[in-house]
Structure formats: structure tokens, C-alpha cells
PDB file of N, CA and C in Angstrom:
ATOM      1  N   MET A   2       0.850  -1.176   0.000  1.00 76.00           N
ATOM      2  CA  MET A   2       0.000   0.000   0.000  1.00 76.00           C
ATOM      3  C   MET A   2       0.897   1.242   0.000  1.00 76.00           C
ATOM      4  N   LYS A   3       0.673   2.104  -0.943  1.00 80.00           N
ATOM      5  CA  LYS A   3       1.472   3.320  -1.054  1.00 80.00           C
ATOM      6  C   LYS A   3       0.836   4.429  -0.218  1.00 80.00           C
ATOM      7  N   MET A   4       1.657   5.095   0.592  1.00 80.00           N
ATOM      8  CA  MET A   4       1.170   6.165   1.453  1.00 80.00           C
ATOM      9  C   MET A   4       1.042   7.448   0.639  1.00 80.00           C
ATOM     10  N   LYS A   5      -0.064   8.131   0.807  1.00 88.00           N
ATOM     11  CA  LYS A   5      -0.258   9.409   0.132  1.00 88.00           C
ATOM     12  C   LYS A   5       0.669  10.445   0.762  1.00 88.00           C
ATOM     13  N   GLN A   6       1.336  11.210  -0.082  1.00 87.00           N
ATOM     14  CA  GLN A   6       2.282  12.206   0.409  1.00 87.00           C
ATOM     15  C   GLN A   6       1.954  13.566  -0.170  1.00 87.00           C
ATOM     16  N   SER A   7       2.416  14.579   0.506  1.00 90.00           N
ATOM     17  CA  SER A   7       2.285  15.944   0.005  1.00 90.00           C
ATOM     18  C   SER A   7       3.606  16.666   0.247  1.00 90.00           C
ATOM     19  N   THR A   8       3.778  17.767  -0.435  1.00 91.00           N
ATOM     20  CA  THR A   8       4.998  18.544  -0.249  1.00 91.00           C
ATOM     21  C   THR A   8       4.693  19.773   0.588  1.00 91.00           C
ATOM     22  N   PHE A   9       5.744  20.281   1.226  1.00 89.00           N
ATOM     23  CA  PHE A   9       5.603  21.446   2.076  1.00 89.00           C
ATOM     24  C   PHE A   9       6.925  22.205   2.063  1.00 89.00           C
ATOM     25  N   PRO A  10       6.911  23.457   1.622  1.00 92.00           N
ATOM     26  CA  PRO A  10       8.166  24.217   1.666  1.00 92.00           C
ATOM     27  C   PRO A  10       8.501  24.548   3.119  1.00 92.00           C
ATOM     28  N   LEU A  11       9.686  24.242   3.510  1.00 94.00           N
ATOM     29  CA  LEU A  11      10.086  24.415   4.911  1.00 94.00           C
ATOM     30  C   LEU A  11      11.271  25.361   4.990  1.00 94.00           C
ATOM     31  N   ARG A  12      11.153  26.352   5.830  1.00 95.00           N
ATOM     32  CA  ARG A  12      12.259  27.289   6.064  1.00 95.00           C
ATOM     33  C   ARG A  12      12.871  26.954   7.428  1.00 95.00           C
ATOM     34  N   LEU A  13      14.164  26.752   7.409  1.00 95.00           N
ATOM     35  CA  LEU A  13      14.893  26.445   8.637  1.00 95.00           C
ATOM     36  C   LEU A  13      16.053  27.432   8.789  1.00 95.00           C
ATOM     37  N   PRO A  14      16.354  27.799  10.018  1.00 97.00           N
ATOM     38  CA  PRO A  14      17.591  28.562  10.225  1.00 97.00           C
ATOM     39  C   PRO A  14      18.773  27.729   9.713  1.00 97.00           C
ATOM     40  N   SER A  15      19.766  28.398   9.178  1.00 97.00           N
ATOM     41  CA  SER A  15      20.922  27.706   8.586  1.00 97.00           C
ATOM     42  C   SER A  15      21.568  26.724   9.557  1.00 97.00           C
ATOM     43  N   SER A  16      21.676  27.108  10.821  1.00 97.00           N
ATOM     44  CA  SER A  16      22.327  26.232  11.801  1.00 97.00           C
ATOM     45  C   SER A  16      21.532  24.939  12.022  1.00 97.00           C
ATOM     46  N   ILE A  17      20.208  25.041  12.043  1.00 97.00           N
ATOM     47  CA  ILE A  17      19.379  23.846  12.225  1.00 97.00           C
ATOM     48  C   ILE A  17      19.449  22.974  10.976  1.00 97.00           C
ATOM     49  N   LYS A  18      19.398  23.592   9.809  1.00 97.00           N
ATOM     50  CA  LYS A  18      19.488  22.827   8.561  1.00 97.00           C
ATOM     51  C   LYS A  18      20.811  22.075   8.493  1.00 97.00           C
ATOM     52  N   ALA A  19      21.888  22.723   8.871  1.00 98.00           N
ATOM     53  CA  ALA A  19      23.196  22.066   8.846  1.00 98.00           C
ATOM     54  C   ALA A  19      23.224  20.863   9.780  1.00 98.00           C
ATOM     55  N   GLU A  20      22.636  21.014  10.959  1.00 98.00           N
ATOM     56  CA  GLU A  20      22.611  19.903  11.923  1.00 98.00           C
ATOM     57  C   GLU A  20      21.723  18.774  11.411  1.00 98.00           C
ATOM     58  N   VAL A  21      20.585  19.108  10.806  1.00 98.00           N
ATOM     59  CA  VAL A  21      19.707  18.088  10.219  1.00 98.00           C
ATOM     60  C   VAL A  21      20.458  17.329   9.124  1.00 98.00           C
ATOM     61  N   GLU A  22      21.148  18.065   8.265  1.00 98.00           N
ATOM     62  CA  GLU A  22      21.925  17.425   7.196  1.00 98.00           C
ATOM     63  C   GLU A  22      22.972  16.479   7.772  1.00 98.00           C
ATOM     64  N   ARG A  23      23.666  16.932   8.797  1.00 98.00           N
ATOM     65  CA  ARG A  23      24.716  16.107   9.419  1.00 98.00           C
ATOM     66  C   ARG A  23      24.136  14.840  10.021  1.00 98.00           C
ATOM     67  N   ARG A  24      23.053  15.011  10.793  1.00 98.00           N
ATOM     68  CA  ARG A  24      22.434  13.846  11.450  1.00 98.00           C
ATOM     69  C   ARG A  24      21.844  12.878  10.438  1.00 98.00           C
ATOM     70  N   ALA A  25      21.191  13.401   9.408  1.00 98.00           N
ATOM     71  CA  ALA A  25      20.617  12.541   8.379  1.00 98.00           C
ATOM     72  C   ALA A  25      21.725  11.749   7.675  1.00 98.00           C
ATOM     73  N   ARG A  26      22.811  12.422   7.350  1.00 98.00           N
ATOM     74  CA  ARG A  26      23.946  11.768   6.685  1.00 98.00           C
ATOM     75  C   ARG A  26      24.508  10.664   7.583  1.00 98.00           C
ATOM     76  N   GLU A  27      24.678  10.951   8.895  1.00 98.00           N
ATOM     77  CA  GLU A  27      25.184   9.936   9.838  1.00 98.00           C
ATOM     78  C   GLU A  27      24.259   8.720   9.907  1.00 98.00           C
ATOM     79  N   ASP A  28      22.948   8.963   9.817  1.00 97.00           N
ATOM     80  CA  ASP A  28      21.972   7.871   9.889  1.00 97.00           C
ATOM     81  C   ASP A  28      21.757   7.191   8.544  1.00 97.00           C
ATOM     82  N   GLY A  29      22.329   7.765   7.480  1.00 98.00           N
ATOM     83  CA  GLY A  29      22.182   7.173   6.160  1.00 98.00           C
ATOM     84  C   GLY A  29      20.784   7.329   5.582  1.00 98.00           C
ATOM     85  N   ILE A  30      20.120   8.429   5.936  1.00 98.00           N
ATOM     86  CA  ILE A  30      18.769   8.689   5.443  1.00 98.00           C
ATOM     87  C   ILE A  30      18.731  10.070   4.804  1.00 98.00           C
ATOM     88  N   SER A  31      17.645  10.327   4.086  1.00 97.00           N
ATOM     89  CA  SER A  31      17.490  11.630   3.451  1.00 97.00           C
ATOM     90  C   SER A  31      17.068  12.678   4.480  1.00 97.00           C
ATOM     91  N   ILE A  32      17.264  13.931   4.111  1.00 96.00           N
ATOM     92  CA  ILE A  32      16.802  15.026   4.969  1.00 96.00           C
ATOM     93  C   ILE A  32      15.291  14.944   5.135  1.00 96.00           C
ATOM     94  N   ASN A  33      14.575  14.649   4.048  1.00 96.00           N
ATOM     95  CA  ASN A  33      13.116  14.508   4.129  1.00 96.00           C
ATOM     96  C   ASN A  33      12.728  13.442   5.140  1.00 96.00           C
ATOM     97  N   GLN A  34      13.386  12.282   5.056  1.00 96.00           N
ATOM     98  CA  GLN A  34      13.062  11.189   5.987  1.00 96.00           C
ATOM     99  C   GLN A  34      13.369  11.600   7.424  1.00 96.00           C
ATOM    100  N   PHE A  35      14.473  12.288   7.639  1.00 98.00           N
ATOM    101  CA  PHE A  35      14.831  12.733   8.980  1.00 98.00           C
ATOM    102  C   PHE A  35      13.763  13.667   9.538  1.00 98.00           C
ATOM    103  N   ILE A  36      13.357  14.651   8.740  1.00 97.00           N
ATOM    104  CA  ILE A  36      12.365  15.621   9.207  1.00 97.00           C
ATOM    105  C   ILE A  36      11.003  14.963   9.398  1.00 97.00           C
ATOM    106  N   ALA A  37      10.618  14.059   8.495  1.00 96.00           N
ATOM    107  CA  ALA A  37       9.337  13.350   8.643  1.00 96.00           C
ATOM    108  C   ALA A  37       9.332  12.516   9.928  1.00 96.00           C
ATOM    109  N   THR A  38      10.450  11.855  10.204  1.00 97.00           N
ATOM    110  CA  THR A  38      10.552  11.050  11.425  1.00 97.00           C
ATOM    111  C   THR A  38      10.514  11.934  12.667  1.00 97.00           C
ATOM    112  N   ALA A  39      11.213  13.067  12.625  1.00 97.00           N
ATOM    113  CA  ALA A  39      11.213  13.991  13.760  1.00 97.00           C
ATOM    114  C   ALA A  39       9.801  14.512  14.028  1.00 97.00           C
ATOM    115  N   ALA A  40       9.072  14.847  12.961  1.00 97.00           N
ATOM    116  CA  ALA A  40       7.694  15.329  13.131  1.00 97.00           C
ATOM    117  C   ALA A  40       6.810  14.221  13.702  1.00 97.00           C
ATOM    118  N   ALA A  41       6.983  12.989  13.221  1.00 98.00           N
ATOM    119  CA  ALA A  41       6.190  11.863  13.737  1.00 98.00           C
ATOM    120  C   ALA A  41       6.478  11.613  15.210  1.00 98.00           C
ATOM    121  N   GLU A  42       7.753  11.709  15.604  1.00 98.00           N
ATOM    122  CA  GLU A  42       8.115  11.521  17.008  1.00 98.00           C
ATOM    123  C   GLU A  42       7.496  12.610  17.885  1.00 98.00           C
ATOM    124  N   LYS A  43       7.517  13.842  17.421  1.00 98.00           N
ATOM    125  CA  LYS A  43       6.929  14.950  18.188  1.00 98.00           C
ATOM    126  C   LYS A  43       5.426  14.755  18.327  1.00 98.00           C
ATOM    127  N   LEU A  44       4.750  14.377  17.238  1.00 98.00           N
ATOM    128  CA  LEU A  44       3.311  14.135  17.300  1.00 98.00           C
ATOM    129  C   LEU A  44       2.983  12.988  18.253  1.00 98.00           C
ATOM    130  N   SER A  45       3.800  11.954  18.234  1.00 98.00           N
ATOM    131  CA  SER A  45       3.591  10.829  19.141  1.00 98.00           C
ATOM    132  C   SER A  45       3.719  11.267  20.599  1.00 98.00           C
ATOM    133  N   ALA A  46       4.723  12.075  20.899  1.00 98.00           N
ATOM    134  CA  ALA A  46       4.911  12.571  22.266  1.00 98.00           C
ATOM    135  C   ALA A  46       3.723  13.441  22.696  1.00 98.00           C
ATOM    136  N   MET A  47       3.257  14.297  21.789  1.00 98.00           N
ATOM    137  CA  MET A  47       2.127  15.160  22.118  1.00 98.00           C
ATOM    138  C   MET A  47       0.843  14.342  22.327  1.00 98.00           C
ATOM    139  N   ASN A  48       0.632  13.338  21.482  1.00 98.00           N
ATOM    140  CA  ASN A  48      -0.551  12.486  21.623  1.00 98.00           C
ATOM    141  C   ASN A  48      -0.496  11.683  22.915  1.00 98.00           C
ATOM    142  N   THR A  49       0.694  11.232  23.288  1.00 98.00           N
ATOM    143  CA  THR A  49       0.846  10.501  24.549  1.00 98.00           C
ATOM    144  C   THR A  49       0.531  11.405  25.736  1.00 98.00           C
ATOM    145  N   ALA A  50       1.024  12.632  25.709  1.00 97.00           N
ATOM    146  CA  ALA A  50       0.735  13.590  26.782  1.00 97.00           C
ATOM    147  C   ALA A  50      -0.761  13.865  26.866  1.00 97.00           C
ATOM    148  N   ASP A  51      -1.415  14.018  25.715  1.00 97.00           N
ATOM    149  CA  ASP A  51      -2.869  14.231  25.696  1.00 97.00           C
ATOM    150  C   ASP A  51      -3.602  13.035  26.287  1.00 97.00           C
ATOM    151  N   PHE A  52      -3.162  11.824  25.933  1.00 97.00           N
ATOM    152  CA  PHE A  52      -3.791  10.606  26.439  1.00 97.00           C
ATOM    153  C   PHE A  52      -3.728  10.559  27.961  1.00 97.00           C
ATOM    154  N   PHE A  53      -2.538  10.812  28.516  1.00 97.00           N
ATOM    155  CA  PHE A  53      -2.402  10.743  29.972  1.00 97.00           C
ATOM    156  C   PHE A  53      -3.119  11.895  30.669  1.00 97.00           C
ATOM    157  N   ALA A  54      -3.186  13.049  30.048  1.00 97.00           N
ATOM    158  CA  ALA A  54      -3.943  14.161  30.636  1.00 97.00           C
ATOM    159  C   ALA A  54      -5.433  13.811  30.694  1.00 97.00           C
ATOM    160  N   GLU A  55      -5.934  13.188  29.635  1.00 96.00           N
ATOM    161  CA  GLU A  55      -7.342  12.783  29.616  1.00 96.00           C
ATOM    162  C   GLU A  55      -7.604  11.709  30.665  1.00 96.00           C
ATOM    163  N   ARG A  56      -6.683  10.746  30.781  1.00 95.00           N
ATOM    164  CA  ARG A  56      -6.837   9.693  31.794  1.00 95.00           C
ATOM    165  C   ARG A  56      -6.798  10.290  33.199  1.00 95.00           C
ATOM    166  N   ARG A  57      -5.917  11.249  33.417  1.00 94.00           N
ATOM    167  CA  ARG A  57      -5.821  11.880  34.734  1.00 94.00           C
ATOM    168  C   ARG A  57      -7.107  12.621  35.071  1.00 94.00           C
ATOM    169  N   ALA A  58      -7.708  13.250  34.074  1.00 95.00           N
ATOM    170  CA  ALA A  58      -8.947  13.998  34.305  1.00 95.00           C
ATOM    171  C   ALA A  58     -10.078  13.071  34.746  1.00 95.00           C
ATOM    172  N   ARG A  59     -10.005  11.793  34.343  1.00 94.00           N
ATOM    173  CA  ARG A  59     -11.042  10.825  34.720  1.00 94.00           C
ATOM    174  C   ARG A  59     -10.711  10.077  36.009  1.00 94.00           C
ATOM    175  N   ALA A  60      -9.539  10.319  36.572  1.00 94.00           N
ATOM    176  CA  ALA A  60      -9.099   9.562  37.740  1.00 94.00           C
ATOM    177  C   ALA A  60      -9.972   9.864  38.957  1.00 94.00           C
ATOM    178  N   ASP A  61     -10.194   8.833  39.754  1.00 95.00           N
ATOM    179  CA  ASP A  61     -10.937   8.965  41.011  1.00 95.00           C
ATOM    180  C   ASP A  61      -9.918   8.817  42.140  1.00 95.00           C
ATOM    181  N   PHE A  62      -9.382   9.941  42.589  1.00 93.00           N
ATOM    182  CA  PHE A  62      -8.317   9.897  43.584  1.00 93.00           C
ATOM    183  C   PHE A  62      -8.818   9.439  44.949  1.00 93.00           C
ATOM    184  N   ASP A  63     -10.082   9.668  45.256  1.00 94.00           N
ATOM    185  CA  ASP A  63     -10.640   9.148  46.510  1.00 94.00           C
ATOM    186  C   ASP A  63     -10.656   7.624  46.491  1.00 94.00           C
ATOM    187  N   ALA A  64     -11.048   7.041  45.368  1.00 94.00           N
ATOM    188  CA  ALA A  64     -11.040   5.580  45.237  1.00 94.00           C
ATOM    189  C   ALA A  64      -9.611   5.047  45.335  1.00 94.00           C
ATOM    190  N   PHE A  65      -8.671   5.745  44.721  1.00 91.00           N
ATOM    191  CA  PHE A  65      -7.270   5.342  44.800  1.00 91.00           C
ATOM    192  C   PHE A  65      -6.803   5.320  46.258  1.00 91.00           C
ATOM    193  N   ASP A  66      -7.117   6.385  46.992  1.00 91.00           N
ATOM    194  CA  ASP A  66      -6.716   6.444  48.398  1.00 91.00           C
ATOM    195  C   ASP A  66      -7.353   5.321  49.207  1.00 91.00           C
ATOM    196  N   ARG A  67      -8.625   5.013  48.934  1.00 90.00           N
ATOM    197  CA  ARG A  67      -9.290   3.913  49.652  1.00 90.00           C
ATOM    198  C   ARG A  67      -8.584   2.588  49.378  1.00 90.00           C
ATOM    199  N   ILE A  68      -8.238   2.352  48.138  1.00 89.00           N
ATOM    200  CA  ILE A  68      -7.558   1.099  47.789  1.00 89.00           C
ATOM    201  C   ILE A  68      -6.181   1.032  48.433  1.00 89.00           C
ATOM    202  N   MET A  69      -5.440   2.110  48.376  1.00 87.00           N
ATOM    203  CA  MET A  69      -4.087   2.104  48.917  1.00 87.00           C
ATOM    204  C   MET A  69      -4.068   2.004  50.447  1.00 87.00           C
ATOM    205  N   ASN A  70      -5.128   2.442  51.097  1.00 88.00           N
ATOM    206  CA  ASN A  70      -5.169   2.440  52.566  1.00 88.00           C
ATOM    207  C   ASN A  70      -6.006   1.304  53.137  1.00 88.00           C
ATOM    208  N   ARG A  71      -6.422   0.362  52.312  1.00 88.00           N
ATOM    209  CA  ARG A  71      -7.279  -0.725  52.803  1.00 88.00           C
ATOM    210  C   ARG A  71      -6.484  -1.686  53.689  1.00 88.00           C
ATOM    211  N   GLU A  72      -7.202  -2.391  54.505  1.00 87.00           N
ATOM    212  CA  GLU A  72      -6.595  -3.386  55.383  1.00 87.00           C
ATOM    213  C   GLU A  72      -6.211  -4.622  54.572  1.00 87.00           C
ATOM    214  N   GLY A  73      -5.217  -5.329  55.064  1.00 83.00           N
ATOM    215  CA  GLY A  73      -4.813  -6.580  54.417  1.00 83.00           C
ATOM    216  C   GLY A  73      -3.657  -6.363  53.465  1.00 83.00           C
ATOM    217  N   GLY A  74      -3.413  -7.372  52.710  1.00 75.00           N
ATOM    218  CA  GLY A  74      -2.296  -7.305  51.776  1.00 75.00           C
ATOM    219  C   GLY A  74      -0.995  -7.595  52.487  1.00 75.00           C
ATOM    220  N   GLN A  75       0.061  -7.495  51.762  1.00 79.00           N
ATOM    221  CA  GLN A  75       1.382  -7.767  52.304  1.00 79.00           C
ATOM    222  C   GLN A  75       2.284  -6.564  52.028  1.00 79.00           C
ATOM    223  N   PRO A  76       3.205  -6.307  52.929  1.00 78.00           N
ATOM    224  CA  PRO A  76       4.167  -5.229  52.666  1.00 78.00           C
ATOM    225  C   PRO A  76       5.070  -5.617  51.503  1.00 78.00           C
ATOM    226  N   PRO A  77       5.707  -4.673  50.875  1.00 81.00           N
ATOM    227  CA  PRO A  77       6.623  -4.995  49.773  1.00 81.00           C
ATOM    228  C   PRO A  77       7.728  -5.936  50.243  1.00 81.00           C
ATOM    229  N   ALA A  78       8.050  -6.907  49.394  1.00 83.00           N
ATOM    230  CA  ALA A  78       9.110  -7.862  49.702  1.00 83.00           C
ATOM    231  C   ALA A  78      10.462  -7.204  49.445  1.00 83.00           C
ATOM    232  N   GLN A  79      11.484  -7.743  50.080  1.00 85.00           N
ATOM    233  CA  GLN A  79      12.828  -7.224  49.859  1.00 85.00           C
ATOM    234  C   GLN A  79      13.159  -7.357  48.366  1.00 85.00           C
ATOM    235  N   GLY A  80      13.668  -6.289  47.777  1.00 85.00           N
ATOM    236  CA  GLY A  80      13.991  -6.283  46.363  1.00 85.00           C
ATOM    237  C   GLY A  80      12.883  -5.712  45.495  1.00 85.00           C
ATOM    238  N   ASP A  81      11.747  -5.331  46.089  1.00 84.00           N
ATOM    239  CA  ASP A  81      10.656  -4.741  45.334  1.00 84.00           C
ATOM    240  C   ASP A  81      10.898  -3.258  45.010  1.00 84.00           C
ATOM    241  N   GLY A  82      12.007  -2.737  45.424  1.00 74.00           N
ATOM    242  CA  GLY A  82      12.348  -1.346  45.102  1.00 74.00           C
ATOM    243  C   GLY A  82      11.990  -0.366  46.198  1.00 74.00           C
ATOM    244  N   VAL A  83      11.396  -0.841  47.273  1.00 55.00           N
ATOM    245  CA  VAL A  83      11.072   0.042  48.396  1.00 55.00           C
ATOM    246  C   VAL A  83      12.151  -0.183  49.444  1.00 55.00           C
ATOM    247  N   GLU A  84      12.997   0.773  49.590  1.00 57.00           N
ATOM    248  CA  GLU A  84      14.130   0.607  50.515  1.00 57.00           C
ATOM    249  C   GLU A  84      14.058   1.656  51.593  1.00 57.00           C
TER     250      GLU A  84
END
């Protein structure tokens, strides 16, 4: 399946363009591929932040406190990371 693509004229400061060229060359990829990957990574990070913000907005912190303070259970075992 071929992905639909579009073009976009991009203006970059000379110093950023030079660094993009250097990094793309080191990775053995085109400047276009480098920039497309960088944009995809940024979008992924932003979408992840949005996801967790939405989940936090739905959180029931009173229920969390009740669960964490309930009777029973066992204390963390040695090596569980609680030192």
C-alpha cells in the first residue's frame, strides 16, 4: 500500500538545517526522511501527553486512596524497590 504524500516548503535557520543534514547523513537517510521522522516523534509525544492528561482527568483519587489504605495485603518484599 502506497502512502499518500504531500509537499511542504520548509524554512529552517541555517544552523538547524546544517545539523539536520549532518544527522541525516550519519543515519544514512534523506533530509526529508529525517524531518518526517522527527515530526512523527513529536506528534507521538504530544498524543501521549494528551492521552495521559485525559486519563488523569477521569481519575478517582478518593477511590485510589481507599484502595491504597485498605486493610490486608502484604508489605513490599525485599527487592521490590522500596528501601
